[in-house]
Short mmCIF file of C-alpha atoms in Angstrom, two decimals:
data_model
loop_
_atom_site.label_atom_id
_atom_site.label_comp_id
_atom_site.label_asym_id
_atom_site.label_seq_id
_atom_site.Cartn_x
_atom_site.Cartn_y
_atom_site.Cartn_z
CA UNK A 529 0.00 0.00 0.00
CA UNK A 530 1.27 3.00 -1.06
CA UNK A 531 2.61 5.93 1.57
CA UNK A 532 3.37 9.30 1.47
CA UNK A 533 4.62 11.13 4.37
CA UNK A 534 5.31 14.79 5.13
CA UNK A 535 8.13 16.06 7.36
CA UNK A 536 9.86 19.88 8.10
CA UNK A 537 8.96 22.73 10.83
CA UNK A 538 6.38 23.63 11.69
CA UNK A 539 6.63 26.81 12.47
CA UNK A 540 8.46 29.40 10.52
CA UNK A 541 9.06 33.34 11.04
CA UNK A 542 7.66 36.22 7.94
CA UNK A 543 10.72 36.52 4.91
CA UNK A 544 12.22 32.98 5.96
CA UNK A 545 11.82 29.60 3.93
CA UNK A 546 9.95 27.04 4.42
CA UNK A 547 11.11 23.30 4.08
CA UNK A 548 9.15 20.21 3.77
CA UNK A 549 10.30 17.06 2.82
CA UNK A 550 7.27 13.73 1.25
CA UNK A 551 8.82 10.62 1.81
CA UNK A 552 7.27 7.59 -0.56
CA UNK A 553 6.60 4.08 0.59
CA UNK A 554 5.28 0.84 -0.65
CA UNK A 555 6.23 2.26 -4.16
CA UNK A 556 8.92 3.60 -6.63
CA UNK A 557 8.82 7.48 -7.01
CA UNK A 558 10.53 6.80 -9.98
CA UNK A 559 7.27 5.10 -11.55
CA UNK A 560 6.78 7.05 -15.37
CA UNK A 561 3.31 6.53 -14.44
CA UNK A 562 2.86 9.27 -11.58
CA UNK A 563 4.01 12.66 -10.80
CA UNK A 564 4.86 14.27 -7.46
CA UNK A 565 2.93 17.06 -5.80
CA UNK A 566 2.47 19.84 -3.06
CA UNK A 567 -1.24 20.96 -2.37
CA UNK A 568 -2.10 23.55 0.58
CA UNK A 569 -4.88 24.12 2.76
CA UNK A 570 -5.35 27.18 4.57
CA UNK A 571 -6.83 26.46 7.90
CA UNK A 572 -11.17 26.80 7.56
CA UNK A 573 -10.51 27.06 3.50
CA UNK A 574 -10.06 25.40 -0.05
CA UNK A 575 -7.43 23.74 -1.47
CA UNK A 576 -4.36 25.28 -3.57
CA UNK A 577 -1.85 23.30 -5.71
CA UNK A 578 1.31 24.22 -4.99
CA UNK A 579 3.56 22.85 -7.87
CA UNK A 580 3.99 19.25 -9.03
CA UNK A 581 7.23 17.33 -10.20
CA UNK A 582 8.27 13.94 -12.22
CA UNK A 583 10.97 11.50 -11.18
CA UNK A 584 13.13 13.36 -14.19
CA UNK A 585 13.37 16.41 -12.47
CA UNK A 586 10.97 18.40 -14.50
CA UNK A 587 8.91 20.91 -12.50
CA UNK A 588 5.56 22.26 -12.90
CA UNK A 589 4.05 25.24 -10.59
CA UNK A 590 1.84 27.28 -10.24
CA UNK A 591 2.00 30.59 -11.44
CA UNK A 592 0.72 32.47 -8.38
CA UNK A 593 3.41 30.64 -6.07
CA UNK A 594 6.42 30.71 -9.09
CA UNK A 595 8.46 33.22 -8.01
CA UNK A 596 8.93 31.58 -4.66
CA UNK A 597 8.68 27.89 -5.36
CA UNK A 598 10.96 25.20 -5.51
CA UNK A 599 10.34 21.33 -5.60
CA UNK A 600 12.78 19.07 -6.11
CA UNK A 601 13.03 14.77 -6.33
CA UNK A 602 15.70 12.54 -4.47
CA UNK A 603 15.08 9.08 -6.46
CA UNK A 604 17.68 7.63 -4.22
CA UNK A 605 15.96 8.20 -0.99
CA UNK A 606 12.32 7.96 -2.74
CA UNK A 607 11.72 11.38 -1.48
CA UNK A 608 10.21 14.80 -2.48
CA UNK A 609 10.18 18.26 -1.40
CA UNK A 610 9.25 21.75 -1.29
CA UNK A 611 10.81 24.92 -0.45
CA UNK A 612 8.81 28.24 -0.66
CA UNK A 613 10.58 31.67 0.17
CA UNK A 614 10.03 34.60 1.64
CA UNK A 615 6.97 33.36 3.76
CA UNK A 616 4.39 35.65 4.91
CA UNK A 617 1.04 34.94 7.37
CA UNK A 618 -0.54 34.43 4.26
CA UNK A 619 1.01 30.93 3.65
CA UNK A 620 0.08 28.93 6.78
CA UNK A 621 -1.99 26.10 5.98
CA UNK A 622 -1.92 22.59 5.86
CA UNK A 623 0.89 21.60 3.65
CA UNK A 624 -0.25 18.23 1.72
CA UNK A 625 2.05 15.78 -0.62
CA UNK A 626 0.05 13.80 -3.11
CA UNK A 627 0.67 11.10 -6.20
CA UNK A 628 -0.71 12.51 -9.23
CA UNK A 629 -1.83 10.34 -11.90
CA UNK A 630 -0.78 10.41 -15.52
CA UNK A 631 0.09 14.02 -16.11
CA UNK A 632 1.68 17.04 -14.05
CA UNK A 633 -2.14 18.40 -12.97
CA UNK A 634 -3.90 14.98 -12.51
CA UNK A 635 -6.00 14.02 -10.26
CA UNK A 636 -4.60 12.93 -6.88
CA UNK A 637 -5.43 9.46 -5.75
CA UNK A 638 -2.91 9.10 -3.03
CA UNK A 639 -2.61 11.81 -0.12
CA UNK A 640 -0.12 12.46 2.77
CA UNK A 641 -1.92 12.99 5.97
CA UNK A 642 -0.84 16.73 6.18
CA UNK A 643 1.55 18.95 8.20
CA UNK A 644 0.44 22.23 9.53
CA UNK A 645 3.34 25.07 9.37
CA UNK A 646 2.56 28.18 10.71
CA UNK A 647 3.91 31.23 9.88
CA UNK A 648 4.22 33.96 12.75
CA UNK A 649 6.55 36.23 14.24
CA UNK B 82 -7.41 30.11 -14.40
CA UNK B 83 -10.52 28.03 -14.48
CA UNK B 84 -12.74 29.07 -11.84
CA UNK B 85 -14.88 26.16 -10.50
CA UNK B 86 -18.04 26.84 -8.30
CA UNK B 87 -19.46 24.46 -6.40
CA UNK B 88 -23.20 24.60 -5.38
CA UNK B 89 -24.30 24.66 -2.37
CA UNK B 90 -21.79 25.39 0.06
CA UNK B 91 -23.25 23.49 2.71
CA UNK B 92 -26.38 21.11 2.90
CA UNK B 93 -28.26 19.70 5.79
CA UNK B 94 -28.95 16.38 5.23
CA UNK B 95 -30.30 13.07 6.72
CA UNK B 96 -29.05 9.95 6.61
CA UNK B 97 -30.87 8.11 3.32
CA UNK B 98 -31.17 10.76 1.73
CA UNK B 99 -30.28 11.40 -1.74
CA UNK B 100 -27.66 14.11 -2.21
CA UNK B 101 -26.70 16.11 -4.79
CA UNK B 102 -23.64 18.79 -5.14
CA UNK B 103 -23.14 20.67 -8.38
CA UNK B 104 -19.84 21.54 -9.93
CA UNK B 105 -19.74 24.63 -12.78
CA UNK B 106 -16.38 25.59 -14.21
CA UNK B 107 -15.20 28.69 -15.66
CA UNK B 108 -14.89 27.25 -19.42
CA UNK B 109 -15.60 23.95 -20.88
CA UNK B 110 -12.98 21.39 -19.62
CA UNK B 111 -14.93 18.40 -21.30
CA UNK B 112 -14.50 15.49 -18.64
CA UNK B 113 -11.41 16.52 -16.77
CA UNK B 114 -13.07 16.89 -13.41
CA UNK B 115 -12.24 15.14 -9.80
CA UNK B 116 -14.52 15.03 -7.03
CA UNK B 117 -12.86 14.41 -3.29
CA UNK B 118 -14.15 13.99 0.06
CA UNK B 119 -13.07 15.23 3.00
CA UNK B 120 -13.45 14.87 6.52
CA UNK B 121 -11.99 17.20 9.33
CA UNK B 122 -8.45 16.57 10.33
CA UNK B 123 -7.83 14.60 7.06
CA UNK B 124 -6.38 14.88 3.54
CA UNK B 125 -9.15 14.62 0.23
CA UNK B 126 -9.91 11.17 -0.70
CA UNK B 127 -10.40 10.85 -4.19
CA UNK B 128 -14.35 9.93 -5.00
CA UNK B 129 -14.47 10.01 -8.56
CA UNK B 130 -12.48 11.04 -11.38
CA UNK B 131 -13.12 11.56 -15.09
CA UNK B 132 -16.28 13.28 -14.41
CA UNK B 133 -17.91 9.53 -13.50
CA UNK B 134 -14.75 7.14 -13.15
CA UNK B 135 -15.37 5.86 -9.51
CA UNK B 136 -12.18 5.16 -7.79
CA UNK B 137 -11.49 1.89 -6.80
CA UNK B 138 -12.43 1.06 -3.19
CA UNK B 139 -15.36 4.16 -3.03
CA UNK B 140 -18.86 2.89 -2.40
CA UNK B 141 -21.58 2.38 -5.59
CA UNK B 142 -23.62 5.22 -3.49
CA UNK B 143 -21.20 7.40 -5.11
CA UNK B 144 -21.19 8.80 -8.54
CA UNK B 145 -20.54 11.30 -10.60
CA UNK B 146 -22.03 13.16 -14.33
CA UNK B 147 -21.58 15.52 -17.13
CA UNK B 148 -19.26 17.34 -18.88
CA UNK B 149 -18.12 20.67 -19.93
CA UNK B 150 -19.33 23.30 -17.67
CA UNK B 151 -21.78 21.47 -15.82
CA UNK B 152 -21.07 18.51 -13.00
CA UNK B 153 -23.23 16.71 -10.39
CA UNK B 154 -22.04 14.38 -7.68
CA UNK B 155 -24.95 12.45 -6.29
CA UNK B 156 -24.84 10.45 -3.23
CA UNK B 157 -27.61 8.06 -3.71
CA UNK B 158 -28.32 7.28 -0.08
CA UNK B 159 -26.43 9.32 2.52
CA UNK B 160 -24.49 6.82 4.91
CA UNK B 161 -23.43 8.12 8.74
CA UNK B 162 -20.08 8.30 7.52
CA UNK B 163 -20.92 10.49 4.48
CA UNK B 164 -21.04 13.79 6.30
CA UNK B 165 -17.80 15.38 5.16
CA UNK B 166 -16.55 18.13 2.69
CA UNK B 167 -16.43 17.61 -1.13
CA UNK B 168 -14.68 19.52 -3.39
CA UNK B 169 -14.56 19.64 -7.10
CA UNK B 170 -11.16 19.70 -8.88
CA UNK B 171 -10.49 20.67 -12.70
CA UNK B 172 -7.42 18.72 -14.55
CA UNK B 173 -7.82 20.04 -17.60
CA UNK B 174 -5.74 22.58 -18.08
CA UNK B 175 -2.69 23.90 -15.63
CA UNK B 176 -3.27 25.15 -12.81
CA UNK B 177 -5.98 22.93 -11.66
CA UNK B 178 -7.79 24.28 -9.46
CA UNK B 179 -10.36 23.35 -6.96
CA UNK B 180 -13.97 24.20 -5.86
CA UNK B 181 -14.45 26.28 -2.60
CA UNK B 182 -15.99 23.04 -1.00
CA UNK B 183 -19.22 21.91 -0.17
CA UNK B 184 -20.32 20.76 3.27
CA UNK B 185 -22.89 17.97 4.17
CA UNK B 186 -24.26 18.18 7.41
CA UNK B 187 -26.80 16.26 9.59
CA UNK B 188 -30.11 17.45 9.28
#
């Protein structure tokens, strides 16, 4: 069964970055099937896709977050993970890793269980 | 972006009851749309996906229809264990984007 897990503070201060690593088990991250994403949850609202990535290295995100996004893949350790930068109140939420099938915006049929990271002075 | 709207934001429901949530995106995006549930404290679970693909291991009460603008998930008979958040998600085109969530609650 397959397992995703989410790691990294959870609490970070305004202009610093945040780091959170998604750790895959009971499968190969390196599947050409599946791509690699980041979706966030602000607490009480929707959901926002943060930026998704194949075991190749190629990166996908979305334009709101662009300018401060960065995902990257270790195949080696079967991990995943996201650094956004210059952090504001704005960006604490519920920080969610996620298979996505087929394509780098398909739907996601395997969820981590979610980390909160706060963001506060 | 596509902007999808989901209708109603909440319901109040009973279990047996048939429920229906309505999905309308921004521009047509032909069958590309997810529907999730979600319960509090817990990541989405993917319900249904291709507009009316149920995902393996989700209950026949679920299911899903239409395409283009227009999307209905219908819960045929609500179960106790139902009463969650759904959310409507567009893969069509990048960046998908989700619904603003629709609550079932008990009547």
């Amino acid at each position: 069964q397959l397992q995703l897990q989410e790691s990294g503070p959870g609490l970070g201060k305004p202009s610093e970055t945040l780091s959170l690593t998604c750790t895959v088990s009971g499968g190969s991250i390196s599947s050409t099937t599946y791509y690699w994403g980041w979706i966030r949850q602000p607490p009480g609202k929707g959901l926002e896709w943060i930026g998704t990535i194949y075991y190749s290295g190629s990166t996908f995100y979305n334009p709101s977050l662009k300018s401060r996004v960065t995902i990257s893949v270790d195949t080696s350790r079967n991990q995943f993970s996201l650094k956004l930068s210059s952090v504001t109140a704005a960006d604490t939420a519920v920080y969610y890793c996620a298979r996505l099938y087929g394509y780098s915006y398909g739907y996601s049929d395997y969820w981590g269980q979610g980390t909160l990271v706060t963001v506060s002075s | 972006d596509i902007q999808m709207t989901q209708s109603p934001s909440s319901l109040s429901a009973s279990v047996g009851d048939r429920v229906t949530i309505t999905c309308r995106a921004s521009q047509s995006i032909y069958k590309y749309l997810n529907w999730y549930q979600q319960k509090p404290g817990k990541a989405p679970n993917l319900l249904i996906h291709a507009a009316s693909s149920l995902q393996s291991g989700v209950p026949s009460r679920f299911s899903g229809s239409g395409s283009g603008t227009d999307f209905t998930l219908t819960i045929s008979s609500l179960q106790p264990e139902d009463f969650a958040t759904y959310y409507c998600q567009q893969s069509y085109s990048t960046p998908p984007t989700f619904g603003q969530g629709t609550k079932v609650e008990t009547k």
